[in-house]
Coordinates of C-alpha atoms in Angstrom, one line a residue:
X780 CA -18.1 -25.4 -10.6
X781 CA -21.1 -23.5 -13.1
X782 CA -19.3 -21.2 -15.2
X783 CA -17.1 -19.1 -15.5
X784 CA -17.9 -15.3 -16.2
X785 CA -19.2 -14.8 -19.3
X786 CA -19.9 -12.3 -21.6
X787 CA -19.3 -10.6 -25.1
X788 CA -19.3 -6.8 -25.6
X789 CA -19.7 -5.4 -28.8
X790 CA -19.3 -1.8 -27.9
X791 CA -15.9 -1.6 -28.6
X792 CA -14.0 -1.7 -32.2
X793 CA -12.8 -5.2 -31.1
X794 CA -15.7 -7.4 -29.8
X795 CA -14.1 -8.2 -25.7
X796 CA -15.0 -11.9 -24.9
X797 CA -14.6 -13.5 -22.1
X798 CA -15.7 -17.6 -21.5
X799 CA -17.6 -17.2 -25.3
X800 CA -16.6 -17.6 -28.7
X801 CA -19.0 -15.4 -31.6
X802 CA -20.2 -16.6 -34.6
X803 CA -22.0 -13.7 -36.9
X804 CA -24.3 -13.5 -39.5
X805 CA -25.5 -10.6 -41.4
X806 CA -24.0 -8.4 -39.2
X807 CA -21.8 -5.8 -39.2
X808 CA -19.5 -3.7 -36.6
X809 CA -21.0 0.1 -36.3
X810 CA -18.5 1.6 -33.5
X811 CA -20.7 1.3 -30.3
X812 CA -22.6 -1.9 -31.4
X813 CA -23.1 -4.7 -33.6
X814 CA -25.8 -4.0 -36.0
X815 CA -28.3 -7.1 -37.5
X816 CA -30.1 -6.7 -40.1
X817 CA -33.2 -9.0 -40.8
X818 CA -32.6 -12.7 -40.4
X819 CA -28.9 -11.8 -38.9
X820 CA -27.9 -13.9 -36.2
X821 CA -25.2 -13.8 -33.1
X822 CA -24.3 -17.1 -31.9
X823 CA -22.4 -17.1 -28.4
X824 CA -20.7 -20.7 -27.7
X825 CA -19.5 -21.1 -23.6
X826 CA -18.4 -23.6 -21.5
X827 CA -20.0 -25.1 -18.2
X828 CA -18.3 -27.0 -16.3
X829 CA -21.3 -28.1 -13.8
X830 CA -24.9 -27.6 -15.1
X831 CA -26.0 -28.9 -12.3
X832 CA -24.9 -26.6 -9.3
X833 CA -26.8 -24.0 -11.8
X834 CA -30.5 -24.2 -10.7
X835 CA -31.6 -21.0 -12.7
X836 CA -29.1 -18.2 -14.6
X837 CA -29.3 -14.6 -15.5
X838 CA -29.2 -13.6 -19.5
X839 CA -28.8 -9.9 -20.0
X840 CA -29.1 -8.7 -23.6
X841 CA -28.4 -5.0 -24.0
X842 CA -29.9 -4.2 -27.2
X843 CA -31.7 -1.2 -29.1
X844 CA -33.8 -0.9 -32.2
X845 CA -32.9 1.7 -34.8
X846 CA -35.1 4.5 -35.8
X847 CA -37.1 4.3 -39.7
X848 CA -36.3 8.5 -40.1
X849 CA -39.2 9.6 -37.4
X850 CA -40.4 6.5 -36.8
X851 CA -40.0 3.8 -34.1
X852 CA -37.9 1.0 -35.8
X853 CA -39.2 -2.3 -36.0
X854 CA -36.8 -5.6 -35.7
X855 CA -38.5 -8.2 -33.6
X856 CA -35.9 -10.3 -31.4
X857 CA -35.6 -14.4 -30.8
X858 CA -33.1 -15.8 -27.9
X859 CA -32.6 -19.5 -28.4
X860 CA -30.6 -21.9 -25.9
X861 CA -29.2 -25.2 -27.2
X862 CA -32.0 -24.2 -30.1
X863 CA -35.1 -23.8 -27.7
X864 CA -36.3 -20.6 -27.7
X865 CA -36.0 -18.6 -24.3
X866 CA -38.4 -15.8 -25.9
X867 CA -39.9 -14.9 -29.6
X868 CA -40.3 -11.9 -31.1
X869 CA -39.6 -9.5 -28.3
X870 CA -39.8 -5.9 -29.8
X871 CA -37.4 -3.9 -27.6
X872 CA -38.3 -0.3 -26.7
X873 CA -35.7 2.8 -27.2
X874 CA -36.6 3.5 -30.7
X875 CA -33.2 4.5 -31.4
X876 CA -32.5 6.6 -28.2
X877 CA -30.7 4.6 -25.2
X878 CA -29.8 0.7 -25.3
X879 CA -31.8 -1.2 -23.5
X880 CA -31.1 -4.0 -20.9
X881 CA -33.3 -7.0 -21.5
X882 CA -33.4 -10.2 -18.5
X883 CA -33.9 -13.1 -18.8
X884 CA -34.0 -16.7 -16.6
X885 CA -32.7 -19.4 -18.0
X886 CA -34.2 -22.2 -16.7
X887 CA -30.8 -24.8 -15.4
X888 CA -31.9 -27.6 -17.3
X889 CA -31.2 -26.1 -20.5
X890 CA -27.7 -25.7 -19.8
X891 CA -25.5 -29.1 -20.3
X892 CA -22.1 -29.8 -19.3
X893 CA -19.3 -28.4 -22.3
X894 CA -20.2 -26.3 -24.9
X895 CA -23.4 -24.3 -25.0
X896 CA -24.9 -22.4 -27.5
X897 CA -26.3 -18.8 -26.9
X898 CA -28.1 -17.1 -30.0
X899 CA -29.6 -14.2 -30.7
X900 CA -31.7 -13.6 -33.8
X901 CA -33.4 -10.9 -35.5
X902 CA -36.6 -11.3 -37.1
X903 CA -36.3 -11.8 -40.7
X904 CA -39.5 -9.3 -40.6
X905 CA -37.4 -6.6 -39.0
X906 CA -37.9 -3.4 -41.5
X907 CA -34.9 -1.7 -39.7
X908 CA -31.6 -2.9 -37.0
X909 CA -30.9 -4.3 -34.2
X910 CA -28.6 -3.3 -32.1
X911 CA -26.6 -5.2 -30.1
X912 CA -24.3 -4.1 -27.7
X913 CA -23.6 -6.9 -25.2
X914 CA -24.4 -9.8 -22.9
X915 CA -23.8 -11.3 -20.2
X916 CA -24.9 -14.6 -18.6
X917 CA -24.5 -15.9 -14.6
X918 CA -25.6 -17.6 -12.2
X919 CA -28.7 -16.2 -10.7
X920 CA -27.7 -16.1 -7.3
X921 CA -24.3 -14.2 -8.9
X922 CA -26.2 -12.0 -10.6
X923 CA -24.3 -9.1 -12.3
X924 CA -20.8 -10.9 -12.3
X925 CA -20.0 -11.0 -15.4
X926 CA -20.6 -7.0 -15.7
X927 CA -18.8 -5.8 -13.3
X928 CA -16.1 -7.9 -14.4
X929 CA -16.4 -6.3 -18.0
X930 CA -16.6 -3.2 -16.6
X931 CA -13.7 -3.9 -15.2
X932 CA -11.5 -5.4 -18.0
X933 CA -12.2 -2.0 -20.5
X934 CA -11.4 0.2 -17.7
X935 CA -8.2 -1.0 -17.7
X936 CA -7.5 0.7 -20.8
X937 CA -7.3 3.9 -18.7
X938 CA -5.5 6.3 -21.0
X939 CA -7.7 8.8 -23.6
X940 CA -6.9 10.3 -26.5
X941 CA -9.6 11.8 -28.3
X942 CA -9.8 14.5 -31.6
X943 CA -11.2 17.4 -30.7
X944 CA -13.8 20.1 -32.6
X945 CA -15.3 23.2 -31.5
X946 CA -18.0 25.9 -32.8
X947 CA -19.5 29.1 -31.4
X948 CA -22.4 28.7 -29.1
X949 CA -25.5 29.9 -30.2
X950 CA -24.1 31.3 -34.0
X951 CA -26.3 29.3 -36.5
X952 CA -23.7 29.8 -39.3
X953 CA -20.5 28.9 -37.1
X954 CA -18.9 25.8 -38.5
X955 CA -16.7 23.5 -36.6
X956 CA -13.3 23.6 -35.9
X957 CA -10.6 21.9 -35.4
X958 CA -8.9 22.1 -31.6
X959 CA -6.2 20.7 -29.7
X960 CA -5.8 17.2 -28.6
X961 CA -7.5 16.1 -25.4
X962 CA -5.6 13.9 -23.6
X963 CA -6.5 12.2 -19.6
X964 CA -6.5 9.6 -17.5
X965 CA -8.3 9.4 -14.5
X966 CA -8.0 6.0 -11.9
X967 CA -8.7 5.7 -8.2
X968 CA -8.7 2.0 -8.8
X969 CA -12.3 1.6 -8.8
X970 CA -12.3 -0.4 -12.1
X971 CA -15.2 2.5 -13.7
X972 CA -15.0 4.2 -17.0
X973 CA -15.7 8.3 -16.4
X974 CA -19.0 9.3 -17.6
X975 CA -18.7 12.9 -17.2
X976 CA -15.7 15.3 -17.2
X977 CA -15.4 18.7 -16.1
X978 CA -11.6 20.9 -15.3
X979 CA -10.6 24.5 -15.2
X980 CA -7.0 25.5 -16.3
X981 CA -5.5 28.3 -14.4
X982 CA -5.8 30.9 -17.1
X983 CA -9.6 30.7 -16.2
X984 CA -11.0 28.6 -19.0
X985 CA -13.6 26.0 -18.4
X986 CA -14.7 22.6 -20.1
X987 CA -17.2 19.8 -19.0
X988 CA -18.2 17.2 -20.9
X989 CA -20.0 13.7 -21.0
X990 CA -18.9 10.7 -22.6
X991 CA -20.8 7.5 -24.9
X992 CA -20.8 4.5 -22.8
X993 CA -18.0 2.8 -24.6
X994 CA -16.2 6.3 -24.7
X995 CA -16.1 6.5 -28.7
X996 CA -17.1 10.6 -28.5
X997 CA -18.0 13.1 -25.8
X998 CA -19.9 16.6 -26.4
X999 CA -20.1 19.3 -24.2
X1000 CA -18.8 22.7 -23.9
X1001 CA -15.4 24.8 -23.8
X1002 CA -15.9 28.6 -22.3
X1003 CA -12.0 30.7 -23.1
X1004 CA -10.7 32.9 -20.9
X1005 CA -12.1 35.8 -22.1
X1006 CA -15.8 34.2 -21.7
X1007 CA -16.5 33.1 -25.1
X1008 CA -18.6 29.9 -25.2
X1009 CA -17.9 27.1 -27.4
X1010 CA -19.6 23.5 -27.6
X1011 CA -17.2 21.1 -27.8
X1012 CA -17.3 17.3 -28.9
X1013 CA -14.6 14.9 -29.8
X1014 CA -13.9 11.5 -31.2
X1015 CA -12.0 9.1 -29.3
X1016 CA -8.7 8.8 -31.4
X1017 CA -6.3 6.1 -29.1
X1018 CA -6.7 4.1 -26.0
X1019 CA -4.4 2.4 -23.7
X1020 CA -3.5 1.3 -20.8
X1021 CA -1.6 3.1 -18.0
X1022 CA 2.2 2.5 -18.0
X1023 CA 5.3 4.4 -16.6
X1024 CA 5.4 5.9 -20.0
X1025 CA 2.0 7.8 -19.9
X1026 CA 3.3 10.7 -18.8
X1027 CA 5.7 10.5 -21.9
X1028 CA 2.4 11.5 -24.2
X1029 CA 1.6 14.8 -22.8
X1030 CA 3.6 18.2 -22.1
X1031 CA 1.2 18.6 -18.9
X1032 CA 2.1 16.8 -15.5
X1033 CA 0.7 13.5 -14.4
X1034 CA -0.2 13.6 -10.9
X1035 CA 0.0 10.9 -8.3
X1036 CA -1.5 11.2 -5.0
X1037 CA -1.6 9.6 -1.9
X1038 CA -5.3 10.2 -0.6
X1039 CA -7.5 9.8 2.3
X1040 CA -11.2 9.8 3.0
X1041 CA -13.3 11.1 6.0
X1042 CA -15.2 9.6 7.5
X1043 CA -16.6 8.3 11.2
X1044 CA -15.0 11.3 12.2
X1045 CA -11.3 10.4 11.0
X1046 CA -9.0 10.2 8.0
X1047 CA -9.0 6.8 6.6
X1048 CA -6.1 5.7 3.9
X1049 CA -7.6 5.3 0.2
X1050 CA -6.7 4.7 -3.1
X1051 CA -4.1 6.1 -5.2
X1052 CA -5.3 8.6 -7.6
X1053 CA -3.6 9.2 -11.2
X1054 CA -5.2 12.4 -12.9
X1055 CA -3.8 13.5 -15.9
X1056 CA -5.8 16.4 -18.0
X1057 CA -4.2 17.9 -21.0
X1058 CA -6.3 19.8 -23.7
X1059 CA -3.3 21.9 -25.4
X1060 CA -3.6 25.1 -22.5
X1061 CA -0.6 26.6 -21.7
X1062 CA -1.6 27.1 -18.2
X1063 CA -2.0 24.2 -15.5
X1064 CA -5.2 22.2 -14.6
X1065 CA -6.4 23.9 -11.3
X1066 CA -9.6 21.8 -11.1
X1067 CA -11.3 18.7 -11.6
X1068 CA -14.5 16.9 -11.3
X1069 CA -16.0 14.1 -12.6
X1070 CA -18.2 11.2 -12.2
X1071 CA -18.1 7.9 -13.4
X1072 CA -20.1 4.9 -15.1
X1073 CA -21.3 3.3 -11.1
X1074 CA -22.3 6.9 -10.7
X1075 CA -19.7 7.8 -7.7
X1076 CA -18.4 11.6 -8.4
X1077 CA -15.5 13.9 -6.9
X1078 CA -13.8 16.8 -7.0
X1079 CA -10.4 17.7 -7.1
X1080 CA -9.1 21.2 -6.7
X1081 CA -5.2 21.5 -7.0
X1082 CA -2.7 23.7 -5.0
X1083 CA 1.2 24.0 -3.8
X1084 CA 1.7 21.2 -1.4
X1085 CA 3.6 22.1 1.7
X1086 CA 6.3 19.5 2.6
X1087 CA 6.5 19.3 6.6
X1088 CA 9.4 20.2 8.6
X1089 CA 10.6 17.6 11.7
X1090 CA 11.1 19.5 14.6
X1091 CA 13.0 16.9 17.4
X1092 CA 13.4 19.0 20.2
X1093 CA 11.5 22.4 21.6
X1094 CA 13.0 24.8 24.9
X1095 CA 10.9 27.2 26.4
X1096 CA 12.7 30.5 28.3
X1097 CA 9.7 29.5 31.0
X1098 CA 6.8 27.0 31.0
X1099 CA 4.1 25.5 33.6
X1100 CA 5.7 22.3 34.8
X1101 CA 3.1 21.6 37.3
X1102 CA 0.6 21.3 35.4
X1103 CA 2.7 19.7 32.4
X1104 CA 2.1 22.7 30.2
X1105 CA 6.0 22.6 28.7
X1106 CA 7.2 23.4 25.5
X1107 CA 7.3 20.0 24.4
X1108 CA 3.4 20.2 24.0
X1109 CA 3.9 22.6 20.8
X1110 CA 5.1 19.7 18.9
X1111 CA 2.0 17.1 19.1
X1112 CA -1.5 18.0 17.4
X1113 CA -3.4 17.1 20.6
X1114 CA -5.1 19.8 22.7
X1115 CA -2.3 20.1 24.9
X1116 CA -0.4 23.5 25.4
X1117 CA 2.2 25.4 26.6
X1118 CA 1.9 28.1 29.3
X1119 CA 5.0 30.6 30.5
X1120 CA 4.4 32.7 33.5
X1121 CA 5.1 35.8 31.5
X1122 CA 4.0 38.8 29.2
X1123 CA 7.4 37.7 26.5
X1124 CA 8.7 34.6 26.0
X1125 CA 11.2 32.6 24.0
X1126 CA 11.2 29.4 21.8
X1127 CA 13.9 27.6 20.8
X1128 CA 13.2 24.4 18.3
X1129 CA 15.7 22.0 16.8
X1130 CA 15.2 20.4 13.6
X1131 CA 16.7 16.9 12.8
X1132 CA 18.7 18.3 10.2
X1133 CA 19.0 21.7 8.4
X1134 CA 16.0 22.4 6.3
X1135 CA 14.7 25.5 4.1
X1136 CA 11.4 26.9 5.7
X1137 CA 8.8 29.0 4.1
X1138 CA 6.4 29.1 6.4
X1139 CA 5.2 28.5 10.0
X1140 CA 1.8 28.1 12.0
X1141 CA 0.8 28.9 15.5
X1142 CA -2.1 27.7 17.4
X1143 CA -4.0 29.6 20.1
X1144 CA -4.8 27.7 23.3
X1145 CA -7.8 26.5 25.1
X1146 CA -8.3 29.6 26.9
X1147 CA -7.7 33.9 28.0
X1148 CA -7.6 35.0 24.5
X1149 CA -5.2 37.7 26.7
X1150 CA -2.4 35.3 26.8
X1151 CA -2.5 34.7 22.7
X1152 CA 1.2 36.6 21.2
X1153 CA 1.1 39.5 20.0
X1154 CA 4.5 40.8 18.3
X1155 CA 7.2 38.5 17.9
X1156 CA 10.2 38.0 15.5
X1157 CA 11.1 34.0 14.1
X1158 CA 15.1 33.4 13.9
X1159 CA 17.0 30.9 12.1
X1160 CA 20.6 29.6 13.0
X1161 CA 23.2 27.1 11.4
X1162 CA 24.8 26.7 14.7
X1163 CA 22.2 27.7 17.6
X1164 CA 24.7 30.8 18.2
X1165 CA 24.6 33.5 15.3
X1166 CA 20.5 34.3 14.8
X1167 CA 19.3 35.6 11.9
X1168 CA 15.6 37.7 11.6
X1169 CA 13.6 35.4 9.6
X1170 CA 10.1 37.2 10.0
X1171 CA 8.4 39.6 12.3
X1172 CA 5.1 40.2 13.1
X1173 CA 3.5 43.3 15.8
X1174 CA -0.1 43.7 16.4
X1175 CA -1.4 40.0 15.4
X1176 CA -4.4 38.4 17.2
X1177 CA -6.5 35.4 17.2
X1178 CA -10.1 34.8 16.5
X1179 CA -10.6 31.6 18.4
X1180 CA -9.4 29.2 20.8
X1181 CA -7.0 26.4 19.0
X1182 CA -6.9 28.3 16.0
X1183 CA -4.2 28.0 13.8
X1184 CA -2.8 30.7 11.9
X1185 CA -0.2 30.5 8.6
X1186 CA 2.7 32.8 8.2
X1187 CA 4.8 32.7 5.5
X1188 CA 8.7 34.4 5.8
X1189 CA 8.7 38.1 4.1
X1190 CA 12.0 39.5 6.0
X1191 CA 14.9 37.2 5.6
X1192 CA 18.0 38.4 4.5
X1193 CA 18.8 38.0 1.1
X1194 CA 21.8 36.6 1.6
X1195 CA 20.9 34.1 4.6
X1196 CA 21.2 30.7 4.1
X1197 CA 17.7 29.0 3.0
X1198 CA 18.6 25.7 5.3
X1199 CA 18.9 26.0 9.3
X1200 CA 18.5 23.6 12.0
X1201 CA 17.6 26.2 14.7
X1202 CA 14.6 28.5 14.5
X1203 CA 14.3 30.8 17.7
X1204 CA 10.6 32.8 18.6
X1205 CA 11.1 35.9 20.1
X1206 CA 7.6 36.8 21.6
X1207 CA 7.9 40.6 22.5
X1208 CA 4.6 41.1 23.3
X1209 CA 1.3 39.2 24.1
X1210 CA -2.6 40.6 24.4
X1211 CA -2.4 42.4 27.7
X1212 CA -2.1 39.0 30.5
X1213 CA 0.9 38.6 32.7
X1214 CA 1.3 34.7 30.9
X1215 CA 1.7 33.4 27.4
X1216 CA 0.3 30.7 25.6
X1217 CA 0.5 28.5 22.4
X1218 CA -1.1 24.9 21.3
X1219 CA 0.9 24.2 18.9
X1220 CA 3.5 25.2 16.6
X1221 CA 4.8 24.1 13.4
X1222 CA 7.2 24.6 10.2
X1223 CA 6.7 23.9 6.6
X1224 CA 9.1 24.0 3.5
X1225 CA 8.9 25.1 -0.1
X1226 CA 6.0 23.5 -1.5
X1227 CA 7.0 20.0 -3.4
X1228 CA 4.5 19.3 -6.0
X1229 CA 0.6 19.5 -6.4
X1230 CA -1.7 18.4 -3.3
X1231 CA -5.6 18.2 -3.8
X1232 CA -8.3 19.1 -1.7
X1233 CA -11.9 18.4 -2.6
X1234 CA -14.8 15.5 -2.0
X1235 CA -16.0 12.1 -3.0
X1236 CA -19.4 10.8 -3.3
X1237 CA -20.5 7.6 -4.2
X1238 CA -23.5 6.2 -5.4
X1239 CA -26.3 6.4 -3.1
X1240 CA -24.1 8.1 -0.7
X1241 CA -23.4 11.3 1.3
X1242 CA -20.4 13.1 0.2
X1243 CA -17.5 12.8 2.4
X1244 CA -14.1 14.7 2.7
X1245 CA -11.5 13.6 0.0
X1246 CA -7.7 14.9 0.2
X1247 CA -4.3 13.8 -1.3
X1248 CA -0.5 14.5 -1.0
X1249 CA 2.1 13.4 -3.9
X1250 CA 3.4 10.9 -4.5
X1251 CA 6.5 9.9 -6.5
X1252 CA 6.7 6.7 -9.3
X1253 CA 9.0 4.4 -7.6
X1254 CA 12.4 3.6 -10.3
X1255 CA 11.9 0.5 -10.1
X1256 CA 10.3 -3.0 -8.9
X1257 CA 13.2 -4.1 -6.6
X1258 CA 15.5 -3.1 -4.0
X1259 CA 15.3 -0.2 -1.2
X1260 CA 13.1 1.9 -4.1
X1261 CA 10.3 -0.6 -4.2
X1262 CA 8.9 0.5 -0.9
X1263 CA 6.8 3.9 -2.0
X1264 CA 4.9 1.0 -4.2
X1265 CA 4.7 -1.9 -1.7
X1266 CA 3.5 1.0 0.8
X1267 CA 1.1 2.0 -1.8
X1268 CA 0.1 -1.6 -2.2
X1269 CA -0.8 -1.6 1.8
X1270 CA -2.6 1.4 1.6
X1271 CA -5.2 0.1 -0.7
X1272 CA -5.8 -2.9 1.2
X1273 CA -6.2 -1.3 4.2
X1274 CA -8.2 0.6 2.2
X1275 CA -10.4 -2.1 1.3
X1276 CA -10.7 -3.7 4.7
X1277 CA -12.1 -0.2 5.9
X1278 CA -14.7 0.0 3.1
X1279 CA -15.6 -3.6 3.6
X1280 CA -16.0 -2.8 7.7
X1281 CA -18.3 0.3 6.5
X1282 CA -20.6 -2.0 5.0
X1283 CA -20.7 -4.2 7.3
X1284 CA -21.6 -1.6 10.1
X1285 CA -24.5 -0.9 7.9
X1286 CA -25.8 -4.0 7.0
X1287 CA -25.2 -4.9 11.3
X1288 CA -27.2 -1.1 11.8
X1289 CA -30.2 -2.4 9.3
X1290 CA -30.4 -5.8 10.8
X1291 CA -31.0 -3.8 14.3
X1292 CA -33.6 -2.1 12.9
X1293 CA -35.7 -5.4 12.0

């Protein structure tokens, strides 16, 4: 029924077409745009199925005139339909700065079942170019369709590789240079081309730039370690589409994380997100931010991810059974505690298997700071008979109630196993009461990869919480292995669903308001 979604894009070397054939005239291809000179034509040919269901449609042209030197250009524009002409001798404003977007309605009669022709003429008057970068056509009540859906199609060519200069800022006689590669990819499946880029590499060196439209070149600026400041620009050199073998291209590592977003008051499951920065450093990327074509923007800062340790079973030398303050409360993250009717105390936990720890967390309780441990010694045991000293701590304290405090191990043996399945907590000492109290308590391993913590904002928005955990490439597309994909599949629907209820809560909150 109507049409299909249709539009042509000259911004990229090759034209991207989608429902339209082109026909040129004295034109030619300048990188970002198509360029007319006077009397050249573009002739767009598309198919409707049903001109009828089509009471009105949307023409976007996005055009620009060049510059003569200082002067505003001048190359008058003509958009014919079927031949009639929709509008004559529009002079479109920029003057050689920004493209312009130009609507129009097309009135449904024109359009006729079959073939159509679209064209767009410049004036044979014109004493400089036109521009022409692309257009799009839909239905009126489907207004910007066809963009997002070109939008969409050259984001999927995700992966940058650009050539790269540099030249002292502010040094009249500095000359450019050449610099390393810069290679990145950056997808949270939102179908958006980055506008701006920014990252710091952990040798302290800074870059942040901003892109063209159709990501030809970026400029911007490159501060080294020492503090030096550069500007920076580059020229895009090669672009593709993700694969398996992206991280093949680049010495650096390609992360994938499994994020969430807060808001309401929770964590909610989002997209994947793939960042991959690489601009020849020898150090690691610590930081990112950017922000992208719909204008949404985030920031990613990268640390050691800590992988969790499963504790199955906790034993308490004493604990408040009427009440149902027992031991088993230490291993949930509600407000629950444990409470023992004495000044010292012992815990005893039990792992599902035998697992390396490098760190551990207590939380205080709701209440008497007095009760909080004091000195205490962690143990770790094969067999839940021969202890070994693990870490000990004398003269700790709390700040607040359920607040949780990291410790990582500094006093096991050097010889000691790194994998137990019993850890004992030998509290010695607590802040003065005759009982003791914990929330919570849990282990963590060696840290397994990069997590990020940061936020996301998008357009028109509020910024909201924004986290991720890796996330390893599945080997393969069938079999046992194919789950970490179908899961990641899941988690972007549910994803969807839960953006689609958020804007549905907002539309329901406006209609209350009227």
């Amino acid at each position: 029924m109507g049409f299909d979604v249709t539009y042509a894009d000259f911004s990229a070397g090759q034209a991207r077409l989608a429902n339209a054939k082109v026909e040129r005239r004295r034109t030619q291809t300048a990188g970002s745009h198509l360029a007319l000179n006077a009397g050249g034509s573009v002739t767009l040919r598309f198919e409707v199925a049903d001109p009828e269901d089509v009471e009105q449609a949307t023409l976007t042209v996005t055009a620009l005139v060049s510059k003569l030197g200082p002067s505003l250009g001048f190359a008058p524009m003509d958009v014919l339909l079927q031949g009639e002409p929709l509008v004559t001798d529009l002079t479109v404003p920029g003057g050689g700065d920004l493209p312009q977007d130009n609507v129009f309605a097309v009135p449904g009669h024109l359009l006729k079942p079959g073939t159509n022709t679209l064209e767009i003429r410049s004036s044979g008057k014109a004493r400089s170019m036109l521009w022409l970068y692309r257009i799009t056509l839909d239905p009126v009540r489907e207004r910007g369709r066809s963009e997002r859906a070109r939008t969409a199609e050259a984001a999927r060519d995700a992966v940058f590789s650009y050539r790269t200069e540099r030249r002292l800022a502010h040094s009249p006689s500095a000359s450019w240079q050449s610099a390393p590669r810069l290679l990145f990819h950056l997808d949270r499946d939102e179908h958006s081309l980055p506008a701006q880029l920014g990252w710091r590499t952990a040798d302290g060196a800074e870059s942040a730039v901003s892109f063209q439209s159709n990501m030809s070149d970026f400029h911007g600026f490159y501060r080294a370690p020492d503090g030096t400041a550069y500007e920076y620009r580059g020229r895009l050199g090669d672009r593709r589409p993700f694969s398996e073998e992206t991280e093949n291209l680049s010495a650096s590592t390609l992360h994938r994380f499994r994020t969430e977003e807060e808001w309401g008051g929770a964590w909610h499951t989002s997209h994947e997100l793939r960042l991959l920065v690489d601009d020849g450093a020898t150090t690691a990327v610590e930081r990112v931010t950017w922000r992208d074509q719909r204008g949404n923007s985030g920031v990613a800062v990268l640390h050691a991810a800590a992988t969790d340790v499963a504790v199955t079973r906790a034993r308490a030398s004493a604990e408040y059974r009427a009440n149902g303050e027992v031991a088993g409360n230490l291993l949930n993250d509600r407000r629950t505690k444990w409470l023992a009717g004495d000044a010292t105390a012992r815990l005893d936990f039990t792992l599902a298997g035998p697992a390396a720890v490098a760190s551990y967390s207590l939380a205080s309780a709701n209440d008497f700071p007095d009760r909080d441990p004091r000195d205490w010694t962690l143990y770790g045991s094969a067999d839940g008979k021969a202890w070994t000293p693990l870490d000990s701590r004398a003269g700790e304290t709390f700040t607040g109630r359920y607040e949780t405090r990291e410790f990582f191990l500094r006093a096991a043996a050097p010889t000691a196993p790194t994998a137990y399945r019993h850890f004992r907590l030998d509290i010695t000492r607590n802040s003065g009461a005759n009982e003791t109290q914990l929330s919570q308590v849990c282990f963590a391993g060696p840290p397994a990869g990069q997590a990020f913590t940061g936020y996301y904002q998008r357009h028109n928005e509020g910024p909201i919480g924004y986290r991720g955990t890796p996330v390893a490439a599945p080997s393969s597309s069938t079999g046992p292995s194919a789950s970490p994909r179908v899961a990641a599949e899941l988690e972007t629907a549910v994803a969807s669903l839960a953006e689609t209820a958020r804007t549905l809560a907002a539309l329901a909150t406006q209609l209350r308001k009227h």
